[in-house]
Amino acid sequence: MSEFSIIFIDDNFNAMSTLVQTMSVEFPQADVSRIFNDPDKGVQYVLDNLDKQMIVFVDWNYKGTTKKGLSVLRSIRERTSLLYVVMMSANQIIQNGVQNSEVIEMMNEDNFYFYDSSTKDDADAVTLVKTILGKWESNFDCVLEQWLLRHPEDNGKVIISQRGVDYTWSDILKEVRMQTQFGRDFERRANQSTIHRYKDMQNNI
């Protein structure tokens, strides 16, 4: 079973593309089979699977459409800020009719990286994925997921009820990843609780 997925939304990619093959070799624990030439289908797949751990590589331009990578990023960010997105382009986007406001919008995004694919050096992309994997070690949703993998007996346990709805640990992971109001509130309370716990431990030393 794959530990996470690397998704490609690029109209020139297929299973034999160099970057896809490199990711398959460098990260055997990842599912790299999801390749979308149609950006709309790629976005829909991502939004339908926000409860899963993913890294999404997004091309800047798509042939035969006015859609750009920025619109893909916007669609994802309307639903979650947790997902890591890697924008990639073989062209100099600053000289490719891109407005300063668009560049600023991308730079101000959380969990966002840019990969210059014109260098033909997949090592840079591999480094970005490794960086993201390192960040996952401390992200709340990833820590919770790893804990549930070690304690599968707790997945279905109801731990909180709110407004007549029961939430299991598995439900909470999904709510956090989808960035619902409940998920954001739970993560905030959990982080505050951890800080208070360490403060109490310090006071008892």
JSON list of C-alpha atoms in Angstrom, two decimals:
[
{"chain": "A", "resi": 1, "resn": "MET", "atom": "CA", "xyz": [0.00, 0.00, 0.00]},
{"chain": "A", "resi": 2, "resn": "SER", "atom": "CA", "xyz": [1.34, 3.44, -0.98]},
{"chain": "A", "resi": 3, "resn": "GLU", "atom": "CA", "xyz": [2.12, 5.88, 1.82]},
{"chain": "A", "resi": 4, "resn": "PHE", "atom": "CA", "xyz": [1.25, 8.94, -0.26]},
{"chain": "A", "resi": 5, "resn": "SER", "atom": "CA", "xyz": [0.57, 10.04, -3.84]},
{"chain": "A", "resi": 6, "resn": "ILE", "atom": "CA", "xyz": [2.41, 12.31, -6.24]},
{"chain": "A", "resi": 7, "resn": "ILE", "atom": "CA", "xyz": [-0.13, 13.75, -8.67]},
{"chain": "A", "resi": 8, "resn": "PHE", "atom": "CA", "xyz": [0.82, 15.26, -12.03]},
{"chain": "A", "resi": 9, "resn": "ILE", "atom": "CA", "xyz": [-1.45, 17.75, -13.81]},
{"chain": "A", "resi": 10, "resn": "ASP", "atom": "CA", "xyz": [0.37, 18.39, -17.08]},
{"chain": "A", "resi": 11, "resn": "ASP", "atom": "CA", "xyz": [-0.88, 18.11, -20.65]},
{"chain": "A", "resi": 12, "resn": "ASN", "atom": "CA", "xyz": [2.46, 16.71, -21.86]},
{"chain": "A", "resi": 13, "resn": "PHE", "atom": "CA", "xyz": [2.96, 14.00, -19.24]},
{"chain": "A", "resi": 14, "resn": "ASN", "atom": "CA", "xyz": [2.38, 10.26, -19.39]},
{"chain": "A", "resi": 15, "resn": "ALA", "atom": "CA", "xyz": [3.53, 7.25, -17.37]},
{"chain": "A", "resi": 16, "resn": "MET", "atom": "CA", "xyz": [6.85, 7.17, -19.25]},
{"chain": "A", "resi": 17, "resn": "SER", "atom": "CA", "xyz": [7.72, 10.84, -18.71]},
{"chain": "A", "resi": 18, "resn": "THR", "atom": "CA", "xyz": [11.14, 11.29, -17.16]},
{"chain": "A", "resi": 19, "resn": "LEU", "atom": "CA", "xyz": [9.93, 13.09, -14.04]},
{"chain": "A", "resi": 20, "resn": "VAL", "atom": "CA", "xyz": [7.26, 10.45, -13.38]},
{"chain": "A", "resi": 21, "resn": "GLN", "atom": "CA", "xyz": [9.83, 7.67, -13.75]},
{"chain": "A", "resi": 22, "resn": "THR", "atom": "CA", "xyz": [12.30, 9.49, -11.51]},
{"chain": "A", "resi": 23, "resn": "MET", "atom": "CA", "xyz": [9.71, 9.92, -8.77]},
{"chain": "A", "resi": 24, "resn": "SER", "atom": "CA", "xyz": [8.79, 6.24, -9.03]},
{"chain": "A", "resi": 25, "resn": "VAL", "atom": "CA", "xyz": [12.42, 5.23, -8.46]},
{"chain": "A", "resi": 26, "resn": "GLU", "atom": "CA", "xyz": [13.26, 7.81, -5.79]},
{"chain": "A", "resi": 27, "resn": "PHE", "atom": "CA", "xyz": [10.03, 7.33, -3.83]},
{"chain": "A", "resi": 28, "resn": "PRO", "atom": "CA", "xyz": [8.92, 3.68, -4.13]},
{"chain": "A", "resi": 29, "resn": "GLN", "atom": "CA", "xyz": [6.49, 4.25, -1.25]},
{"chain": "A", "resi": 30, "resn": "ALA", "atom": "CA", "xyz": [4.52, 6.71, -3.40]},
{"chain": "A", "resi": 31, "resn": "ASP", "atom": "CA", "xyz": [1.75, 6.15, -5.92]},
{"chain": "A", "resi": 32, "resn": "VAL", "atom": "CA", "xyz": [2.75, 8.10, -9.05]},
{"chain": "A", "resi": 33, "resn": "SER", "atom": "CA", "xyz": [0.09, 6.65, -11.35]},
{"chain": "A", "resi": 34, "resn": "ARG", "atom": "CA", "xyz": [-2.29, 9.62, -11.26]},
{"chain": "A", "resi": 35, "resn": "ILE", "atom": "CA", "xyz": [-1.40, 11.69, -14.34]},
{"chain": "A", "resi": 36, "resn": "PHE", "atom": "CA", "xyz": [-3.92, 14.17, -15.72]},
{"chain": "A", "resi": 37, "resn": "ASN", "atom": "CA", "xyz": [-3.53, 15.89, -19.09]},
{"chain": "A", "resi": 38, "resn": "ASP", "atom": "CA", "xyz": [-6.84, 17.70, -18.54]},
{"chain": "A", "resi": 39, "resn": "PRO", "atom": "CA", "xyz": [-6.41, 20.25, -15.72]},
{"chain": "A", "resi": 40, "resn": "ASP", "atom": "CA", "xyz": [-10.11, 20.19, -14.84]},
{"chain": "A", "resi": 41, "resn": "LYS", "atom": "CA", "xyz": [-10.05, 16.41, -14.33]},
{"chain": "A", "resi": 42, "resn": "GLY", "atom": "CA", "xyz": [-6.86, 16.73, -12.30]},
{"chain": "A", "resi": 43, "resn": "VAL", "atom": "CA", "xyz": [-8.39, 19.36, -10.03]},
{"chain": "A", "resi": 44, "resn": "GLN", "atom": "CA", "xyz": [-11.53, 17.28, -9.59]},
{"chain": "A", "resi": 45, "resn": "TYR", "atom": "CA", "xyz": [-9.51, 14.22, -8.57]},
{"chain": "A", "resi": 46, "resn": "VAL", "atom": "CA", "xyz": [-7.52, 16.25, -6.04]},
{"chain": "A", "resi": 47, "resn": "LEU", "atom": "CA", "xyz": [-10.64, 17.83, -4.54]},
{"chain": "A", "resi": 48, "resn": "ASP", "atom": "CA", "xyz": [-12.35, 14.44, -4.31]},
{"chain": "A", "resi": 49, "resn": "ASN", "atom": "CA", "xyz": [-9.39, 13.00, -2.39]},
{"chain": "A", "resi": 50, "resn": "LEU", "atom": "CA", "xyz": [-8.42, 15.75, 0.03]},
{"chain": "A", "resi": 51, "resn": "ASP", "atom": "CA", "xyz": [-8.51, 13.26, 2.88]},
{"chain": "A", "resi": 52, "resn": "LYS", "atom": "CA", "xyz": [-5.45, 11.55, 1.39]},
{"chain": "A", "resi": 53, "resn": "GLN", "atom": "CA", "xyz": [-1.80, 12.56, 1.60]},
{"chain": "A", "resi": 54, "resn": "MET", "atom": "CA", "xyz": [-0.73, 14.07, -1.73]},
{"chain": "A", "resi": 55, "resn": "ILE", "atom": "CA", "xyz": [1.86, 16.25, -3.43]},
{"chain": "A", "resi": 56, "resn": "VAL", "atom": "CA", "xyz": [0.57, 17.85, -6.63]},
{"chain": "A", "resi": 57, "resn": "PHE", "atom": "CA", "xyz": [2.82, 18.89, -9.52]},
{"chain": "A", "resi": 58, "resn": "VAL", "atom": "CA", "xyz": [1.02, 21.47, -11.67]},
{"chain": "A", "resi": 59, "resn": "ASP", "atom": "CA", "xyz": [2.09, 22.72, -15.09]},
{"chain": "A", "resi": 60, "resn": "TRP", "atom": "CA", "xyz": [1.96, 26.47, -15.69]},
{"chain": "A", "resi": 61, "resn": "ASN", "atom": "CA", "xyz": [0.46, 26.36, -19.20]},
{"chain": "A", "resi": 62, "resn": "TYR", "atom": "CA", "xyz": [-2.05, 24.05, -20.92]},
{"chain": "A", "resi": 63, "resn": "LYS", "atom": "CA", "xyz": [-2.43, 23.84, -24.70]},
{"chain": "A", "resi": 64, "resn": "GLY", "atom": "CA", "xyz": [-5.82, 24.55, -26.24]},
{"chain": "A", "resi": 65, "resn": "THR", "atom": "CA", "xyz": [-7.16, 26.36, -23.20]},
{"chain": "A", "resi": 66, "resn": "THR", "atom": "CA", "xyz": [-6.76, 29.67, -21.42]},
{"chain": "A", "resi": 67, "resn": "LYS", "atom": "CA", "xyz": [-6.46, 27.84, -18.13]},
{"chain": "A", "resi": 68, "resn": "LYS", "atom": "CA", "xyz": [-3.13, 28.25, -16.33]},
{"chain": "A", "resi": 69, "resn": "GLY", "atom": "CA", "xyz": [-1.53, 26.61, -13.36]},
{"chain": "A", "resi": 70, "resn": "LEU", "atom": "CA", "xyz": [-2.54, 29.55, -11.20]},
{"chain": "A", "resi": 71, "resn": "SER", "atom": "CA", "xyz": [-6.23, 28.77, -11.76]},
{"chain": "A", "resi": 72, "resn": "VAL", "atom": "CA", "xyz": [-5.55, 25.15, -10.71]},
{"chain": "A", "resi": 73, "resn": "LEU", "atom": "CA", "xyz": [-3.83, 26.45, -7.57]},
{"chain": "A", "resi": 74, "resn": "ARG", "atom": "CA", "xyz": [-6.76, 28.77, -6.84]},
{"chain": "A", "resi": 75, "resn": "SER", "atom": "CA", "xyz": [-9.27, 25.92, -7.18]},
{"chain": "A", "resi": 76, "resn": "ILE", "atom": "CA", "xyz": [-7.31, 23.82, -4.70]},
{"chain": "A", "resi": 77, "resn": "ARG", "atom": "CA", "xyz": [-6.82, 26.69, -2.26]},
{"chain": "A", "resi": 78, "resn": "GLU", "atom": "CA", "xyz": [-10.55, 27.37, -2.20]},
{"chain": "A", "resi": 79, "resn": "ARG", "atom": "CA", "xyz": [-10.87, 24.04, -0.39]},
{"chain": "A", "resi": 80, "resn": "THR", "atom": "CA", "xyz": [-7.63, 23.56, 1.55]},
{"chain": "A", "resi": 81, "resn": "SER", "atom": "CA", "xyz": [-4.37, 25.27, 2.40]},
{"chain": "A", "resi": 82, "resn": "LEU", "atom": "CA", "xyz": [-2.70, 22.08, 3.63]},
{"chain": "A", "resi": 83, "resn": "LEU", "atom": "CA", "xyz": [-2.00, 20.44, 0.28]},
{"chain": "A", "resi": 84, "resn": "TYR", "atom": "CA", "xyz": [1.52, 20.93, -1.09]},
{"chain": "A", "resi": 85, "resn": "VAL", "atom": "CA", "xyz": [1.52, 22.21, -4.67]},
{"chain": "A", "resi": 86, "resn": "VAL", "atom": "CA", "xyz": [4.61, 22.36, -6.90]},
{"chain": "A", "resi": 87, "resn": "MET", "atom": "CA", "xyz": [4.17, 24.66, -9.90]},
{"chain": "A", "resi": 88, "resn": "MET", "atom": "CA", "xyz": [6.44, 23.75, -12.82]},
{"chain": "A", "resi": 89, "resn": "SER", "atom": "CA", "xyz": [7.34, 25.45, -16.07]},
{"chain": "A", "resi": 90, "resn": "ALA", "atom": "CA", "xyz": [10.02, 25.11, -18.73]},
{"chain": "A", "resi": 91, "resn": "ASN", "atom": "CA", "xyz": [9.55, 28.76, -19.67]},
{"chain": "A", "resi": 92, "resn": "GLN", "atom": "CA", "xyz": [10.38, 31.99, -17.92]},
{"chain": "A", "resi": 93, "resn": "ILE", "atom": "CA", "xyz": [6.93, 32.79, -16.58]},
{"chain": "A", "resi": 94, "resn": "ILE", "atom": "CA", "xyz": [7.84, 36.41, -15.84]},
{"chain": "A", "resi": 95, "resn": "GLN", "atom": "CA", "xyz": [8.36, 36.93, -19.60]},
{"chain": "A", "resi": 96, "resn": "ASN", "atom": "CA", "xyz": [5.34, 34.88, -20.58]},
{"chain": "A", "resi": 97, "resn": "GLY", "atom": "CA", "xyz": [2.54, 37.40, -20.14]},
{"chain": "A", "resi": 98, "resn": "VAL", "atom": "CA", "xyz": [2.33, 36.90, -16.38]},
{"chain": "A", "resi": 99, "resn": "GLN", "atom": "CA", "xyz": [1.14, 39.83, -14.29]},
{"chain": "A", "resi": 100, "resn": "ASN", "atom": "CA", "xyz": [3.08, 40.86, -11.21]},
{"chain": "A", "resi": 101, "resn": "SER", "atom": "CA", "xyz": [-0.07, 40.31, -9.17]},
{"chain": "A", "resi": 102, "resn": "GLU", "atom": "CA", "xyz": [-0.14, 36.65, -10.29]},
{"chain": "A", "resi": 103, "resn": "VAL", "atom": "CA", "xyz": [3.47, 36.12, -9.23]},
{"chain": "A", "resi": 104, "resn": "ILE", "atom": "CA", "xyz": [2.78, 37.77, -5.88]},
{"chain": "A", "resi": 105, "resn": "GLU", "atom": "CA", "xyz": [-0.32, 35.62, -5.40]},
{"chain": "A", "resi": 106, "resn": "MET", "atom": "CA", "xyz": [1.72, 32.44, -5.89]},
{"chain": "A", "resi": 107, "resn": "MET", "atom": "CA", "xyz": [4.57, 33.62, -3.66]},
{"chain": "A", "resi": 108, "resn": "ASN", "atom": "CA", "xyz": [2.13, 34.38, -0.85]},
{"chain": "A", "resi": 109, "resn": "GLU", "atom": "CA", "xyz": [0.63, 30.90, -0.87]},
{"chain": "A", "resi": 110, "resn": "ASP", "atom": "CA", "xyz": [1.27, 28.45, 1.95]},
{"chain": "A", "resi": 111, "resn": "ASN", "atom": "CA", "xyz": [2.72, 25.05, 1.08]},
{"chain": "A", "resi": 112, "resn": "PHE", "atom": "CA", "xyz": [3.74, 26.14, -2.41]},
{"chain": "A", "resi": 113, "resn": "TYR", "atom": "CA", "xyz": [6.93, 25.56, -4.40]},
{"chain": "A", "resi": 114, "resn": "PHE", "atom": "CA", "xyz": [8.14, 26.29, -7.92]},
{"chain": "A", "resi": 115, "resn": "TYR", "atom": "CA", "xyz": [10.13, 23.84, -10.03]},
{"chain": "A", "resi": 116, "resn": "ASP", "atom": "CA", "xyz": [12.04, 25.13, -13.07]},
{"chain": "A", "resi": 117, "resn": "SER", "atom": "CA", "xyz": [11.64, 22.17, -15.43]},
{"chain": "A", "resi": 118, "resn": "SER", "atom": "CA", "xyz": [13.69, 23.86, -18.15]},
{"chain": "A", "resi": 119, "resn": "THR", "atom": "CA", "xyz": [16.87, 22.65, -16.46]},
{"chain": "A", "resi": 120, "resn": "LYS", "atom": "CA", "xyz": [15.95, 19.02, -17.29]},
{"chain": "A", "resi": 121, "resn": "ASP", "atom": "CA", "xyz": [17.41, 18.17, -13.87]},
{"chain": "A", "resi": 122, "resn": "ASP", "atom": "CA", "xyz": [14.93, 16.05, -11.95]},
{"chain": "A", "resi": 123, "resn": "ALA", "atom": "CA", "xyz": [17.20, 16.24, -8.89]},
{"chain": "A", "resi": 124, "resn": "ASP", "atom": "CA", "xyz": [15.69, 19.63, -8.06]},
{"chain": "A", "resi": 125, "resn": "ALA", "atom": "CA", "xyz": [12.18, 18.14, -8.06]},
{"chain": "A", "resi": 126, "resn": "VAL", "atom": "CA", "xyz": [13.36, 15.22, -5.93]},
{"chain": "A", "resi": 127, "resn": "THR", "atom": "CA", "xyz": [14.82, 17.70, -3.43]},
{"chain": "A", "resi": 128, "resn": "LEU", "atom": "CA", "xyz": [11.48, 19.52, -3.25]},
{"chain": "A", "resi": 129, "resn": "VAL", "atom": "CA", "xyz": [9.60, 16.29, -2.51]},
{"chain": "A", "resi": 130, "resn": "LYS", "atom": "CA", "xyz": [12.12, 15.37, 0.18]},
{"chain": "A", "resi": 131, "resn": "THR", "atom": "CA", "xyz": [11.66, 18.83, 1.71]},
{"chain": "A", "resi": 132, "resn": "ILE", "atom": "CA", "xyz": [7.90, 18.34, 1.78]},
{"chain": "A", "resi": 133, "resn": "LEU", "atom": "CA", "xyz": [8.25, 14.87, 3.34]},
{"chain": "A", "resi": 134, "resn": "GLY", "atom": "CA", "xyz": [10.38, 16.47, 6.07]},
{"chain": "A", "resi": 135, "resn": "LYS", "atom": "CA", "xyz": [7.68, 19.06, 6.76]},
{"chain": "A", "resi": 136, "resn": "TRP", "atom": "CA", "xyz": [5.06, 16.32, 6.94]},
{"chain": "A", "resi": 137, "resn": "GLU", "atom": "CA", "xyz": [6.81, 14.89, 9.98]},
{"chain": "A", "resi": 138, "resn": "SER", "atom": "CA", "xyz": [5.56, 17.83, 12.06]},
{"chain": "A", "resi": 139, "resn": "ASN", "atom": "CA", "xyz": [2.29, 18.70, 10.31]},
{"chain": "A", "resi": 140, "resn": "PHE", "atom": "CA", "xyz": [-0.69, 17.99, 12.56]},
{"chain": "A", "resi": 141, "resn": "ASP", "atom": "CA", "xyz": [-2.64, 15.95, 9.98]},
{"chain": "A", "resi": 142, "resn": "CYS", "atom": "CA", "xyz": [0.39, 13.83, 9.10]},
{"chain": "A", "resi": 143, "resn": "VAL", "atom": "CA", "xyz": [1.27, 13.19, 12.75]},
{"chain": "A", "resi": 144, "resn": "LEU", "atom": "CA", "xyz": [-2.33, 12.15, 13.41]},
{"chain": "A", "resi": 145, "resn": "GLU", "atom": "CA", "xyz": [-2.33, 9.85, 10.37]},
{"chain": "A", "resi": 146, "resn": "GLN", "atom": "CA", "xyz": [0.90, 8.14, 11.48]},
{"chain": "A", "resi": 147, "resn": "TRP", "atom": "CA", "xyz": [-0.52, 7.69, 14.97]},
{"chain": "A", "resi": 148, "resn": "LEU", "atom": "CA", "xyz": [-3.64, 6.05, 13.55]},
{"chain": "A", "resi": 149, "resn": "LEU", "atom": "CA", "xyz": [-1.52, 3.74, 11.41]},
{"chain": "A", "resi": 150, "resn": "ARG", "atom": "CA", "xyz": [0.21, 2.58, 14.59]},
{"chain": "A", "resi": 151, "resn": "HIS", "atom": "CA", "xyz": [-3.11, 2.30, 16.46]},
{"chain": "A", "resi": 152, "resn": "PRO", "atom": "CA", "xyz": [-5.66, 1.05, 13.88]},
{"chain": "A", "resi": 153, "resn": "GLU", "atom": "CA", "xyz": [-7.96, -0.06, 16.70]},
{"chain": "A", "resi": 154, "resn": "ASP", "atom": "CA", "xyz": [-8.66, 3.62, 17.43]},
{"chain": "A", "resi": 155, "resn": "ASN", "atom": "CA", "xyz": [-9.71, 4.64, 13.91]},
{"chain": "A", "resi": 156, "resn": "GLY", "atom": "CA", "xyz": [-13.40, 4.08, 14.50]},
{"chain": "A", "resi": 157, "resn": "LYS", "atom": "CA", "xyz": [-13.60, 5.29, 18.09]},
{"chain": "A", "resi": 158, "resn": "VAL", "atom": "CA", "xyz": [-15.90, 8.26, 18.66]},
{"chain": "A", "resi": 159, "resn": "ILE", "atom": "CA", "xyz": [-13.94, 10.85, 20.61]},
{"chain": "A", "resi": 160, "resn": "ILE", "atom": "CA", "xyz": [-16.11, 13.94, 20.31]},
{"chain": "A", "resi": 161, "resn": "SER", "atom": "CA", "xyz": [-19.71, 14.86, 19.54]},
{"chain": "A", "resi": 162, "resn": "GLN", "atom": "CA", "xyz": [-20.69, 18.27, 18.29]},
{"chain": "A", "resi": 163, "resn": "ARG", "atom": "CA", "xyz": [-24.14, 19.50, 17.31]},
{"chain": "A", "resi": 164, "resn": "GLY", "atom": "CA", "xyz": [-25.45, 15.95, 17.28]},
{"chain": "A", "resi": 165, "resn": "VAL", "atom": "CA", "xyz": [-22.65, 14.62, 15.07]},
{"chain": "A", "resi": 166, "resn": "ASP", "atom": "CA", "xyz": [-20.22, 11.96, 16.32]},
{"chain": "A", "resi": 167, "resn": "TYR", "atom": "CA", "xyz": [-16.61, 12.22, 15.13]},
{"chain": "A", "resi": 168, "resn": "THR", "atom": "CA", "xyz": [-14.12, 9.34, 15.14]},
{"chain": "A", "resi": 169, "resn": "TRP", "atom": "CA", "xyz": [-10.38, 9.81, 14.83]},
{"chain": "A", "resi": 170, "resn": "SER", "atom": "CA", "xyz": [-10.69, 8.88, 11.17]},
{"chain": "A", "resi": 171, "resn": "ASP", "atom": "CA", "xyz": [-13.39, 11.51, 10.70]},
{"chain": "A", "resi": 172, "resn": "ILE", "atom": "CA", "xyz": [-11.24, 14.13, 12.39]},
{"chain": "A", "resi": 173, "resn": "LEU", "atom": "CA", "xyz": [-8.30, 13.42, 10.07]},
{"chain": "A", "resi": 174, "resn": "LYS", "atom": "CA", "xyz": [-10.57, 13.92, 7.08]},
{"chain": "A", "resi": 175, "resn": "GLU", "atom": "CA", "xyz": [-12.06, 17.13, 8.52]},
{"chain": "A", "resi": 176, "resn": "VAL", "atom": "CA", "xyz": [-8.59, 18.56, 9.22]},
{"chain": "A", "resi": 177, "resn": "ARG", "atom": "CA", "xyz": [-7.34, 17.75, 5.71]},
{"chain": "A", "resi": 178, "resn": "MET", "atom": "CA", "xyz": [-10.44, 19.22, 4.09]},
{"chain": "A", "resi": 179, "resn": "GLN", "atom": "CA", "xyz": [-10.01, 22.34, 6.26]},
{"chain": "A", "resi": 180, "resn": "THR", "atom": "CA", "xyz": [-13.63, 22.42, 7.41]},
{"chain": "A", "resi": 181, "resn": "GLN", "atom": "CA", "xyz": [-14.52, 24.76, 10.27]},
{"chain": "A", "resi": 182, "resn": "PHE", "atom": "CA", "xyz": [-14.65, 21.79, 12.63]},
{"chain": "A", "resi": 183, "resn": "GLY", "atom": "CA", "xyz": [-11.29, 20.53, 11.39]},
{"chain": "A", "resi": 184, "resn": "ARG", "atom": "CA", "xyz": [-9.58, 23.91, 11.82]},
{"chain": "A", "resi": 185, "resn": "ASP", "atom": "CA", "xyz": [-11.07, 24.36, 15.29]},
{"chain": "A", "resi": 186, "resn": "PHE", "atom": "CA", "xyz": [-10.00, 20.87, 16.38]},
{"chain": "A", "resi": 187, "resn": "GLU", "atom": "CA", "xyz": [-6.43, 21.40, 15.16]},
{"chain": "A", "resi": 188, "resn": "ARG", "atom": "CA", "xyz": [-6.21, 24.75, 16.92]},
{"chain": "A", "resi": 189, "resn": "ARG", "atom": "CA", "xyz": [-7.49, 23.28, 20.21]},
{"chain": "A", "resi": 190, "resn": "ALA", "atom": "CA", "xyz": [-5.16, 20.29, 19.91]},
{"chain": "A", "resi": 191, "resn": "ASN", "atom": "CA", "xyz": [-2.14, 22.55, 19.37]},
{"chain": "A", "resi": 192, "resn": "GLN", "atom": "CA", "xyz": [-3.14, 24.76, 22.30]},
{"chain": "A", "resi": 193, "resn": "SER", "atom": "CA", "xyz": [-3.60, 21.69, 24.48]},
{"chain": "A", "resi": 194, "resn": "THR", "atom": "CA", "xyz": [-0.11, 20.44, 23.59]},
{"chain": "A", "resi": 195, "resn": "ILE", "atom": "CA", "xyz": [1.43, 23.80, 24.52]},
{"chain": "A", "resi": 196, "resn": "HIS", "atom": "CA", "xyz": [-0.42, 23.87, 27.86]},
{"chain": "A", "resi": 197, "resn": "ARG", "atom": "CA", "xyz": [0.68, 20.29, 28.55]},
{"chain": "A", "resi": 198, "resn": "TYR", "atom": "CA", "xyz": [4.35, 21.15, 28.03]},
{"chain": "A", "resi": 199, "resn": "LYS", "atom": "CA", "xyz": [3.93, 24.27, 30.14]},
{"chain": "A", "resi": 200, "resn": "ASP", "atom": "CA", "xyz": [2.49, 22.19, 32.97]},
{"chain": "A", "resi": 201, "resn": "MET", "atom": "CA", "xyz": [5.36, 19.71, 32.65]},
{"chain": "A", "resi": 202, "resn": "GLN", "atom": "CA", "xyz": [7.86, 22.57, 32.87]},
{"chain": "A", "resi": 203, "resn": "ASN", "atom": "CA", "xyz": [6.16, 23.93, 35.99]},
{"chain": "A", "resi": 204, "resn": "ASN", "atom": "CA", "xyz": [6.47, 20.51, 37.63]},
{"chain": "A", "resi": 205, "resn": "ILE", "atom": "CA", "xyz": [10.21, 20.21, 37.02]}
]
